[in-house]
Coordinates of C-alpha atoms and ligand atoms in Angstrom, one line a residue:
X1 CA 21.0 -112.8 40.2
X2 CA 20.6 -112.3 44.1
X3 CA 23.5 -110.6 46.3
X4 CA 23.9 -113.6 49.3
X5 CA 23.5 -112.3 52.5
X6 CA 21.9 -113.9 56.9
X7 CA 18.5 -114.1 55.8
X8 CA 15.6 -114.5 59.2
X9 CA 15.2 -117.7 60.7
X10 CA 11.8 -118.5 58.1
X11 CA 9.8 -118.4 61.9
X12 CA 10.2 -115.3 62.6
X13 CA 10.4 -113.8 58.9
X14 CA 6.9 -115.1 58.3
X15 CA 5.6 -113.5 62.5
X16 CA 6.6 -110.0 61.0
X17 CA 4.8 -110.9 57.8
X18 CA 1.6 -112.2 59.2
X19 CA 2.1 -108.8 61.9
X20 CA 2.5 -106.5 59.4
X21 CA 6.2 -105.7 59.9
X22 CA 7.8 -107.1 55.7
X23 CA 5.2 -106.2 53.4
X24 CA 7.3 -107.8 50.6
X25 CA 7.5 -104.4 48.8
X26 CA 10.7 -103.0 47.7
X27 CA 11.8 -99.5 49.1
X28 CA 11.0 -97.7 45.7
X29 CA 6.7 -98.4 46.8
X30 CA 7.4 -95.0 48.4
X31 CA 8.1 -92.6 46.3
X32 CA 5.4 -94.6 43.7
X33 CA 3.0 -94.1 46.4
X34 CA 3.8 -89.8 46.9
X35 CA 4.3 -89.8 42.4
X36 CA 0.5 -91.0 43.0
X37 CA -0.8 -89.1 45.5
X38 CA 1.5 -85.5 45.3
X39 CA 3.4 -85.0 41.8
X40 CA 4.3 -82.0 41.7
X41 CA 5.1 -81.2 45.7
X42 CA 8.2 -80.9 46.3
X43 CA 10.5 -83.4 47.5
X44 CA 14.0 -82.5 47.7
X45 CA 14.9 -79.1 48.5
X46 CA 18.8 -77.9 47.7
X47 CA 20.3 -74.6 47.2
X48 CA 17.9 -73.1 44.4
X49 CA 17.1 -76.7 43.6
X50 CA 13.5 -77.5 43.4
X51 CA 12.4 -81.4 42.6
X52 CA 9.3 -82.6 43.3
X53 CA 8.1 -85.9 43.6
X54 CA 7.1 -86.8 39.5
X55 CA 11.3 -85.0 39.5
X56 CA 12.7 -87.7 41.6
X57 CA 10.4 -90.3 39.4
X58 CA 11.2 -89.5 36.5
X59 CA 15.4 -88.9 36.7
X60 CA 15.8 -91.6 38.5
X61 CA 13.5 -93.4 36.5
X62 CA 16.2 -91.8 33.4
X63 CA 19.1 -93.2 35.1
X64 CA 18.1 -96.5 36.2
X65 CA 17.1 -97.5 32.5
X66 CA 20.5 -96.0 31.1
X67 CA 22.0 -98.7 33.8
X68 CA 19.6 -101.9 32.6
X69 CA 20.5 -100.4 29.4
X70 CA 24.6 -100.9 29.7
X71 CA 23.4 -104.0 31.1
X72 CA 23.6 -103.7 34.9
X73 CA 20.5 -105.3 37.1
X74 CA 20.0 -107.2 40.6
X75 CA 23.1 -108.3 41.8
X76 CA 24.9 -106.3 41.1
X77 CA 26.5 -103.6 43.7
X78 CA 27.7 -100.3 42.8
X79 CA 29.6 -98.2 45.0
X80 CA 28.0 -94.2 46.2
X81 CA 30.4 -91.4 46.7
X82 CA 27.7 -87.8 47.4
X83 CA 28.5 -84.6 49.6
X84 CA 24.1 -83.8 50.5
X85 CA 22.3 -82.5 47.5
X86 CA 19.4 -84.3 45.2
X87 CA 21.8 -86.5 43.7
X88 CA 22.0 -88.8 46.4
X89 CA 18.1 -88.9 47.0
X90 CA 18.1 -89.5 42.9
X91 CA 20.9 -91.7 42.4
X92 CA 19.4 -93.8 45.9
X93 CA 15.9 -94.0 43.8
X94 CA 17.0 -94.4 41.0
X95 CA 19.6 -97.9 42.1
X96 CA 16.8 -98.9 43.9
X97 CA 14.8 -99.3 40.8
X98 CA 17.0 -101.3 38.7
X99 CA 18.2 -103.8 41.7
X100 CA 22.3 -103.2 41.6
X101 CA 22.9 -101.9 46.1
X102 CA 25.1 -99.6 47.0
X103 CA 27.3 -99.2 49.4
X104 CA 27.6 -94.5 50.2
X105 CA 30.2 -94.1 51.7
X106 CA 30.6 -90.4 53.5
X107 CA 32.0 -88.1 51.9
X108 CA 35.0 -87.9 54.5
X109 CA 35.7 -90.9 53.4
X110 CA 39.2 -91.4 51.1
X111 CA 40.9 -94.6 49.6
X112 CA 41.6 -96.7 52.5
X113 CA 37.4 -96.1 53.0
X114 CA 36.9 -96.7 49.4
X115 CA 39.3 -98.8 48.4
X116 CA 38.1 -101.6 51.5
X117 CA 34.3 -101.2 49.7
X118 CA 35.5 -102.6 46.5
X119 CA 37.2 -105.3 47.9
X120 CA 34.4 -106.0 49.3
X121 CA 31.1 -105.3 46.9
X122 CA 33.7 -105.9 43.9
X123 CA 31.3 -103.2 41.8
X124 CA 30.2 -103.1 38.4
X125 CA 29.2 -98.7 39.3
X126 CA 30.9 -96.1 40.7
X127 CA 29.3 -92.5 41.1
X128 CA 31.0 -89.5 42.6
X129 CA 31.3 -86.7 42.4
X130 CA 35.1 -84.2 40.6
X131 CA 34.8 -82.0 43.3
X132 CA 36.2 -85.2 45.5
X133 CA 39.7 -84.7 46.2
X134 CA 39.8 -88.2 44.8
X135 CA 38.7 -87.1 41.2
X136 CA 39.6 -84.8 40.6
X137 CA 42.1 -87.1 38.0
X138 CA 41.4 -90.3 37.3
X139 CA 44.2 -91.6 38.8
X140 CA 42.2 -92.9 42.3
X141 CA 38.9 -94.8 39.1
X142 CA 42.4 -95.7 36.7
X143 CA 43.7 -97.9 40.6
X144 CA 40.7 -99.6 41.3
X145 CA 39.5 -100.7 37.9
X146 CA 42.7 -102.5 38.5
X147 CA 42.1 -104.7 40.8
X148 CA 38.7 -105.1 39.8
X149 CA 37.8 -108.4 37.2
X150 CA 35.3 -106.7 35.7
X151 CA 34.8 -103.0 33.9
X152 CA 33.6 -99.6 36.7
X153 CA 31.2 -97.7 34.6
X154 CA 32.1 -94.7 36.4
X155 CA 29.1 -91.5 36.9
X156 CA 30.6 -88.3 38.1
X157 CA 29.5 -85.3 39.3
X158 CA 30.6 -82.1 37.6
X159 CA 31.7 -83.6 34.4
X160 CA 32.9 -82.7 31.5
X161 CA 33.3 -85.5 29.7
X162 CA 29.2 -86.5 28.2
X163 CA 30.2 -90.1 28.7
X164 CA 30.9 -90.2 32.2
X165 CA 28.5 -87.5 33.3
X166 CA 25.9 -88.2 35.7
X167 CA 24.0 -84.4 35.7
X168 CA 23.3 -86.0 31.9
X169 CA 22.9 -89.6 32.5
X170 CA 19.9 -88.3 34.7
X171 CA 18.1 -85.7 32.3
X172 CA 17.3 -87.5 29.7
X173 CA 15.3 -90.4 28.7
X174 CA 17.4 -93.6 26.9
X175 CA 16.4 -93.9 23.8
X176 CA 15.6 -97.9 23.1
X177 CA 13.8 -101.0 24.5
X178 CA 15.2 -100.6 28.5
X179 CA 15.3 -104.2 29.3
X180 CA 13.4 -105.7 32.0
X181 CA 15.4 -104.7 35.2
X182 CA 15.4 -104.7 39.0
X183 CA 14.1 -104.0 41.7
X184 CA 15.4 -107.1 43.8
X185 CA 13.0 -109.4 45.3
X186 CA 11.7 -107.5 49.1
X187 CA 13.4 -110.1 51.1
X188 CA 16.6 -108.8 49.6
X189 CA 19.7 -106.5 49.8
X190 CA 18.4 -103.3 48.0
X191 CA 21.5 -102.0 49.1
X192 CA 24.4 -101.6 52.3
X193 CA 24.8 -99.4 55.5
X194 CA 28.1 -98.8 57.4
X195 CA 29.0 -99.4 60.6
X196 CA 31.3 -97.8 62.7
X197 CA 32.9 -101.0 62.7
X198 CA 35.6 -102.0 65.6
X199 CA 37.6 -103.6 63.9
X200 CA 40.3 -103.3 60.7
X201 CA 37.5 -102.8 57.9
X202 CA 35.9 -101.2 57.7
X203 CA 32.3 -103.6 57.7
X204 CA 28.5 -103.2 55.3
X205 CA 26.0 -104.5 57.1
X206 CA 23.5 -105.4 54.6
X207 CA 19.7 -103.5 54.8
X208 CA 17.2 -105.6 52.9
X209 CA 13.4 -103.9 51.8
X210 CA 10.6 -105.5 53.3
X211 CA 13.4 -105.1 56.8
X212 CA 14.4 -101.0 56.6
X213 CA 10.7 -99.9 54.8
X214 CA 9.3 -101.3 58.2
X215 CA 11.8 -99.0 60.0
X216 CA 11.1 -96.3 57.9
X217 CA 7.0 -96.8 58.3
X218 CA 6.9 -97.2 61.9
X219 CA 9.8 -94.1 62.5
X220 CA 7.4 -91.5 60.0
X221 CA 4.8 -92.6 62.9
X222 CA 6.4 -92.7 65.9
X223 CA 7.7 -89.1 65.3
X224 CA 4.5 -88.1 63.4
X225 CA 5.2 -86.7 59.9
X226 CA 2.9 -85.7 57.8
X227 CA 3.2 -83.3 54.6
X228 CA 3.8 -80.6 56.1
X229 CA 7.0 -81.6 57.2
X230 CA 9.7 -79.9 56.7
X231 CA 12.9 -82.1 57.5
X232 CA 16.3 -80.2 57.8
X233 CA 19.3 -82.8 56.9
X234 CA 22.2 -81.5 57.9
X235 CA 24.4 -85.5 59.2
X236 CA 25.4 -87.3 55.9
X237 CA 22.4 -88.0 53.4
X238 CA 23.8 -91.2 53.6
X239 CA 24.4 -92.0 57.4
X240 CA 21.2 -94.6 59.0
X241 CA 19.5 -91.3 61.3
X242 CA 19.4 -88.4 58.8
X243 CA 18.0 -91.6 56.2
X244 CA 15.3 -93.5 58.0
X245 CA 15.6 -92.7 61.5
X246 CA 12.9 -91.6 60.7
X247 CA 14.8 -89.5 58.2
X248 CA 14.2 -88.1 54.6
X249 CA 13.0 -91.4 53.9
X250 CA 10.5 -90.7 56.6
X251 CA 10.0 -87.5 55.1
X252 CA 9.0 -89.4 51.3
X253 CA 6.9 -92.1 52.7
X254 CA 4.3 -89.5 54.5
X255 CA 5.1 -86.8 51.2
X256 CA 7.1 -84.4 53.1
X257 CA 9.8 -82.0 52.0
X258 CA 14.0 -82.3 52.7
X259 CA 15.2 -79.7 52.5
X260 CA 19.8 -79.6 52.4
X261 CA 21.8 -78.3 54.7
X262 CA 26.1 -79.1 53.8
X263 CA 26.5 -79.4 57.0
X264 CA 25.1 -78.9 60.7
X265 CA 27.0 -75.5 60.7
X266 CA 24.5 -73.4 62.8
X267 CA 24.4 -69.7 60.9
X268 CA 23.8 -71.8 57.5
X269 CA 21.2 -74.1 58.8
X270 CA 19.8 -71.3 60.9
X271 CA 18.7 -69.5 57.2
X272 CA 17.4 -73.0 56.2
X273 CA 15.3 -73.4 58.6
X274 CA 14.3 -70.2 57.6
X275 CA 13.8 -69.4 54.4
X276 CA 12.0 -72.8 54.3
X277 CA 10.1 -72.9 57.6
X278 CA 11.6 -75.5 58.5
X279 CA 9.6 -78.2 61.0
X280 CA 12.2 -80.8 62.1
X281 CA 16.0 -81.4 61.6
X282 CA 18.8 -85.0 64.0
X283 CA 21.4 -83.3 64.8
X284 CA 24.3 -84.7 67.0
X285 CA 25.1 -83.6 70.6
X286 CA 28.5 -81.9 69.7
X287 CA 26.2 -79.9 66.4
X288 CA 23.4 -79.1 69.5
X289 CA 26.0 -78.2 71.7
X290 CA 27.6 -75.5 68.9
X291 CA 23.2 -75.1 68.1
X292 CA 22.8 -74.4 71.9
X293 CA 26.0 -71.3 71.9
X294 CA 24.3 -69.7 68.2
X295 CA 20.4 -69.3 69.3
X296 CA 20.7 -67.0 71.6
X297 CA 22.1 -64.2 69.4
X298 CA 19.0 -65.4 66.2
X299 CA 16.1 -64.7 67.7
X300 CA 13.5 -65.7 65.9
X301 CA 15.8 -68.2 63.4
X302 CA 14.0 -71.4 64.2
X303 CA 10.9 -70.1 64.9
X304 CA 8.7 -73.1 62.9
X305 CA 11.2 -75.7 64.3
X306 CA 9.2 -77.8 66.0
X307 CA 11.1 -81.1 66.7
X308 CA 14.3 -82.0 67.2
X309 CA 16.0 -84.8 67.3
X310 CA 19.5 -86.2 69.4
X311 CA 21.2 -89.1 69.2
X312 CA 24.8 -90.8 67.1
X313 CA 26.6 -90.1 70.4
X314 CA 26.1 -89.4 74.4
X315 CA 23.6 -86.8 74.7
X316 CA 24.7 -84.9 78.0
X317 CA 21.5 -84.3 80.9
X318 CA 22.8 -80.6 81.4
X319 CA 22.3 -80.4 77.5
X320 CA 18.6 -82.4 77.0
X321 CA 17.7 -79.7 79.8
X322 CA 18.2 -76.4 77.5
X323 CA 16.7 -77.6 74.2
X324 CA 12.8 -76.2 74.9
X325 CA 14.0 -73.7 76.6
X326 CA 16.5 -72.3 74.1
X327 CA 16.0 -73.0 70.9
X328 CA 12.1 -73.6 71.7
X329 CA 10.9 -76.7 70.1
X330 CA 10.6 -80.2 71.6
X331 CA 13.2 -82.2 72.0
X332 CA 13.9 -86.0 70.6
X333 CA 16.0 -88.4 72.0
X334 CA 17.5 -91.4 69.5
X335 CA 19.4 -94.1 70.2
X336 CA 20.1 -96.4 66.7
X337 CA 22.8 -98.0 65.1
X338 CA 23.2 -98.6 61.4
X339 CA 23.2 -103.0 62.0
X340 CA 19.2 -102.1 62.7
X341 CA 17.4 -101.2 66.0
X342 CA 16.3 -97.3 66.7
X343 CA 15.4 -96.2 69.9
X344 CA 13.4 -93.2 69.9
X345 CA 12.0 -91.4 72.8
X346 CA 7.8 -90.8 72.2
X347 CA 6.8 -87.3 71.8
X348 CA 4.7 -87.7 74.2
X349 CA 6.9 -89.1 76.9
X350 CA 7.4 -86.7 79.8
X351 CA 9.6 -84.2 79.7
X352 CA 11.5 -86.5 82.8
X353 CA 12.1 -89.1 80.2
X354 CA 13.0 -86.9 77.4
X355 CA 16.0 -85.5 79.3
X356 CA 17.0 -88.7 81.1
X357 CA 16.8 -91.2 78.6
X358 CA 17.8 -92.4 74.9
X359 CA 14.2 -93.7 74.7
X360 CA 12.6 -97.2 73.8
X361 CA 12.2 -99.7 71.4
X362 CA 11.0 -98.6 67.7
X363 CA 8.3 -102.4 67.3
X364 CA 6.6 -104.0 69.5
X365 CA 8.7 -107.3 67.6
X366 CA 11.5 -105.5 69.6
X367 CA 13.6 -107.8 71.0
X368 CA 16.4 -106.6 73.5
X369 CA 18.5 -108.2 76.5
X370 CA 20.9 -106.8 78.7
X371 CA 23.6 -108.9 80.2
X372 CA 25.9 -109.1 83.3
X373 CA 30.0 -110.2 82.2
X374 CA 28.6 -113.5 83.8
X375 CA 26.6 -113.4 80.1
X376 CA 23.6 -113.2 82.7
X377 CA 20.8 -110.3 82.0
X378 CA 21.1 -107.9 85.0
X379 CA 17.2 -106.8 86.7
X380 CA 16.0 -103.3 85.4
X381 CA 18.2 -100.4 86.2
X382 CA 22.4 -102.3 85.9
X383 CA 23.6 -102.1 83.9
X384 CA 24.6 -104.6 81.1
X385 CA 25.6 -105.6 77.8
X386 CA 22.9 -104.5 75.2
X387 CA 21.3 -107.0 72.7
X388 CA 18.8 -107.4 70.4
X389 CA 17.5 -109.2 67.4
X390 CA 13.9 -108.0 65.3
X391 CA 12.2 -107.2 62.2
X392 CA 14.7 -104.5 60.5
X393 CA 18.5 -105.5 62.9
X394 CA 20.6 -107.6 60.8
X395 CA 21.9 -110.5 61.2
X396 CA 25.5 -110.3 60.5
X397 CA 28.2 -108.4 58.7
X398 CA 28.9 -108.2 55.0
X399 CA 31.2 -112.0 54.6
X400 CA 31.9 -111.5 57.9
X401 CA 31.4 -114.6 59.6
X402 CA 34.4 -114.3 62.2
X403 CA 33.6 -111.6 62.9
X404 CA 29.8 -112.4 63.5
X405 CA 30.4 -115.2 65.5
X406 CA 31.9 -112.4 68.0
X407 CA 28.9 -110.4 67.8
X408 CA 26.0 -112.8 67.7
X409 CA 24.6 -114.8 70.2
X410 CA 22.9 -118.8 69.1
X411 CA 19.9 -116.7 69.1
X412 CA 20.4 -114.6 67.1
X413 CA 21.2 -111.6 69.4
X414 CA 23.1 -109.0 68.0
X415 CA 26.0 -106.9 70.4
X416 CA 26.3 -103.9 70.0
X417 CA 28.8 -102.9 72.0
X418 CA 27.1 -100.4 74.9
X419 CA 26.8 -101.2 77.6
X420 CA 22.9 -100.0 78.5
X421 CA 20.4 -100.2 81.3
X422 CA 16.5 -100.5 81.3
X423 CA 13.9 -98.3 83.0
X424 CA 10.9 -101.0 84.7
X425 CA 9.3 -98.4 81.1
X426 CA 11.4 -100.8 78.8
X427 CA 13.4 -96.6 78.1
X428 CA 17.1 -97.3 77.6
X429 CA 20.3 -95.3 79.0
X430 CA 23.6 -95.8 76.9
X431 CA 25.8 -95.6 80.2
X432 CA 29.1 -96.8 78.1
X433 CA 30.6 -98.8 75.2
X434 CA 31.6 -102.5 75.2
X435 CA 33.9 -102.1 72.1
X436 CA 37.5 -100.7 70.7
X437 CA 35.9 -97.7 69.5
X438 CA 35.4 -93.8 69.5
X439 CA 32.9 -92.1 69.4
X440 CA 33.9 -88.6 68.0
X441 CA 31.2 -86.2 68.1
X442 CA 29.1 -89.2 66.7
X443 CA 31.4 -90.4 64.2
X444 CA 32.6 -93.9 65.2
X445 CA 35.8 -95.0 65.1
X446 CA 37.8 -98.7 65.1
X447 CA 40.8 -98.7 67.2
X448 CA 41.9 -101.5 65.6
X449 CA 41.9 -100.1 62.3
X450 CA 44.0 -97.3 63.3
X451 CA 46.5 -99.9 64.9
X452 CA 46.7 -101.0 62.1
X453 CA 47.8 -97.9 59.9
X454 CA 49.8 -96.5 62.3
X455 CA 52.2 -100.2 62.7
X456 CA 52.6 -99.3 59.1
X457 CA 55.2 -97.2 60.2
X458 CA 58.6 -98.7 60.4
X459 CA 59.8 -96.2 63.7
X460 CA 56.1 -97.7 65.3
X461 CA 56.1 -101.2 67.4
X462 CA 53.0 -101.0 69.8
X463 CA 49.8 -98.4 68.7
X464 CA 47.3 -97.7 70.9
X465 CA 43.8 -95.6 70.5
X466 CA 42.2 -94.6 72.8
X467 CA 39.2 -92.4 74.0
X468 CA 40.2 -88.8 76.3
X469 CA 36.9 -86.4 77.0
X470 CA 36.3 -83.3 74.1
X471 CA 34.5 -80.6 76.0
X472 CA 32.5 -80.5 72.4
X473 CA 33.0 -84.1 70.5
X474 CA 32.2 -85.2 73.6
X475 CA 35.1 -87.9 72.9
X476 CA 38.6 -87.8 70.6
X477 CA 41.0 -89.4 69.9
X478 CA 44.0 -90.5 71.8
X479 CA 47.2 -92.5 70.0
X480 CA 49.2 -93.7 72.4
X481 CA 52.6 -94.8 70.4
X482 CA 55.9 -96.7 71.5
X483 CA 58.8 -96.2 69.1
X484 CA 62.8 -96.6 69.9
X485 CA 62.8 -93.9 67.7
X486 CA 63.1 -91.3 70.4
X487 CA 62.8 -88.0 67.6
X488 CA 59.9 -89.9 66.5
X489 CA 57.4 -86.9 66.0
X490 CA 53.3 -86.7 65.4
X491 CA 53.8 -84.7 62.4
X492 CA 55.8 -87.8 61.5
X493 CA 52.4 -89.8 62.2
X494 CA 49.4 -88.1 60.8
X495 CA 51.2 -87.4 58.1
X496 CA 51.8 -91.4 57.3
X497 CA 48.1 -92.3 57.4
X498 CA 47.4 -89.4 55.6
X499 CA 49.5 -90.6 52.9
X500 CA 47.7 -94.3 53.4
X501 CA 44.4 -91.9 53.0
X502 CA 42.5 -92.7 55.9
X503 CA 39.3 -90.0 56.1
X504 CA 40.0 -87.1 58.2
X505 CA 38.2 -87.5 61.2
X506 CA 40.0 -90.8 62.0
X507 CA 44.0 -89.3 62.6
X508 CA 44.4 -88.8 66.6
X509 CA 43.5 -86.0 68.0
X510 CA 46.9 -86.5 69.6
X511 CA 49.4 -88.8 70.8
X512 CA 51.0 -89.8 73.5
X513 CA 55.2 -91.3 73.4
X514 CA 55.4 -94.0 76.1
X515 CA 57.7 -96.7 76.5
X516 CA 55.0 -100.2 77.1
X517 CA 51.5 -100.0 76.5
X518 CA 50.3 -101.7 79.9
X519 CA 48.7 -105.3 79.7
X520 CA 45.8 -107.1 80.9
X521 CA 45.4 -110.1 82.4
X522 CA 45.2 -111.9 79.0
X523 CA 47.4 -109.9 77.2
X524 CA 45.6 -107.5 75.8
X525 CA 45.8 -103.6 75.8
X526 CA 44.3 -102.5 79.1
X527 CA 42.4 -99.8 77.4
X528 CA 40.9 -98.7 81.0
X529 CA 44.3 -98.0 82.6
X530 CA 45.1 -96.4 79.3
X531 CA 42.2 -94.0 79.4
X532 CA 42.6 -93.4 83.1
X533 CA 46.5 -92.9 82.4
X534 CA 45.3 -90.0 80.1
X535 CA 42.9 -88.6 81.7
X536 CA 45.5 -87.7 84.3
X537 CA 47.8 -86.5 81.6
X538 CA 45.1 -84.4 80.1
X539 CA 43.7 -83.2 83.7
X540 CA 40.8 -84.5 82.0
X541 CA 37.6 -86.8 83.8
X542 CA 38.5 -90.7 82.0
X543 CA 35.2 -91.5 79.2
X544 CA 33.5 -94.8 80.1
Ligands
OOB601 C1 24.2 -94.8 64.4 O1 24.9 -94.9 64.1 P1 26.1 -95.5 64.3 O2 25.9 -96.7 62.8 O3 26.6 -94.4 63.1 O4 25.8 -95.3 65.9 C2 25.9 -96.8 66.3 C3 26.4 -96.6 67.7 C4 25.9 -97.3 69.0 O5 26.6 -98.1 69.1 C5 26.5 -96.2 70.0 O6 27.3 -96.6 70.2 C6 26.3 -95.2 69.3 O7 26.4 -95.0 67.7 N1 24.5 -93.8 69.6 C7 24.9 -93.4 71.1 C8 23.2 -92.5 70.7 N2 22.7 -92.4 69.4 C9 24.0 -93.7 68.6 N3 25.0 -93.2 71.7 C10 24.5 -92.6 73.6 N4 23.7 -91.8 73.4 C11 23.1 -91.8 71.6 N5 21.8 -91.3 72.0 O8 24.9 -93.2 65.6 C12 22.8 -94.0 64.9 C13 21.4 -94.0 64.0 C14 20.5 -94.1 63.9 C15 19.8 -93.3 64.4 C16 20.6 -92.8 65.4 C17 22.1 -92.8 65.5

């Protein structure tokens, strides 16, 4: 059994193999290699716990074997929602070993997001934590089960019942003969990444072993990872940036060590950096901003830190320039996406490149097109829409033919929705966005998704979600509402969204009530105009 997904055309796949980008090995080879080379070296440090490569291998094999004994294997999917704990990686490798493809939901996701993932992948397995509000009782799980045709096996962290305790399943090797299980073929889906999205439902990105492993290996090399690397994972560990750019998988590939932090909050991170002699980390710009403000009061705290990667959202040049002096480390800008393409400034690039660009693609095989409004390529330096294809850029969202038709051209180039310029040396600058998305400190909000939920409120006639500039997060969201009820209050709408179970970061930061939403010549909401109007209302410069 395999999961159906949009493959690369045979010609390109052949080139990717011939050039050594695709090595036809499952992602589990990352762990296998390190178990041979350094089984007792620490792979993960989390709180007081240290997990060696050998243990990571053993614990993930325990779980994989138990899942296989339950009849789960290639073709099956899992919904996973775990916080930044060692179990995230144990489960990740276990599922890869068993050939089960997970969706790693963010811990901030609530029933709206999780239900949507379940509807799309129809999982046979749910792995979550009792610490999450949704899993404090079994009500939500029961509801999910009712929507599925087959039984949903459930494993929970912090669970008392032995039959559903994730820790018990991980902790002991099962008895009996384990049936032959995964991993799936290297050309097949290994897991699903989450799209930041711009549509009504959160989309899923099938990632194959071959494509993801290449991005991990190449990223580890570009970022100079070694067995001495100590990487602080402070962003949500399932996100593409801290997972593979080069992230934890890159660090495992290099034989280094991942130190887990529950959040990017500066004091928590500074303490972990000091205690574990962390050498590198990756942050979103809003977190860097806090680190820049906090670091001067903590001299020496970041002594071991050599490299700070920044990505996920617009990073103001003025902040970029402060990084070496204030944080005492090298800066690397990262412009990536869960769909594939990742750009890095290189470690030996001149400062001006590092401070003023978002890097260049990982691979010589990454093809970049930047097109103007007329659909024709722009000249270097001119802004246009970014389109790309390559050995680790997906070829279609899972089960989304209509949306795929909108975001891919006939040659298989994916339009990311970003407006970029390119220097003559091939470095990209992100200068804006055409996708209907709000980038709230790196957390992506699809406007349409929140608008549809707002429209479910009986008193909302029209709704438009737009970005407003914010000094700390870069952007926040404002919902512009047309209603016949003059007494409708933001608090009622916020409660309405919370009752629908949407993640907190998607709740509009502001509400603005109006008589009519301005329309473009095509009759679509004129968000550019709305953004300009709101910027005036809130006395801010308009967002791009
Ligand atoms: C990363 O991945 P996603 O999927 O959460 O978001 C991708 C989008 C990009 O299309 C772009 O709009 C924005 O996030 N973005 C940036 C940026 N990096 C990402 N915008 C401006 N400057 C940057 N440096 O965010 C992601 C995935 C892998 C590595 C790094 C980031």
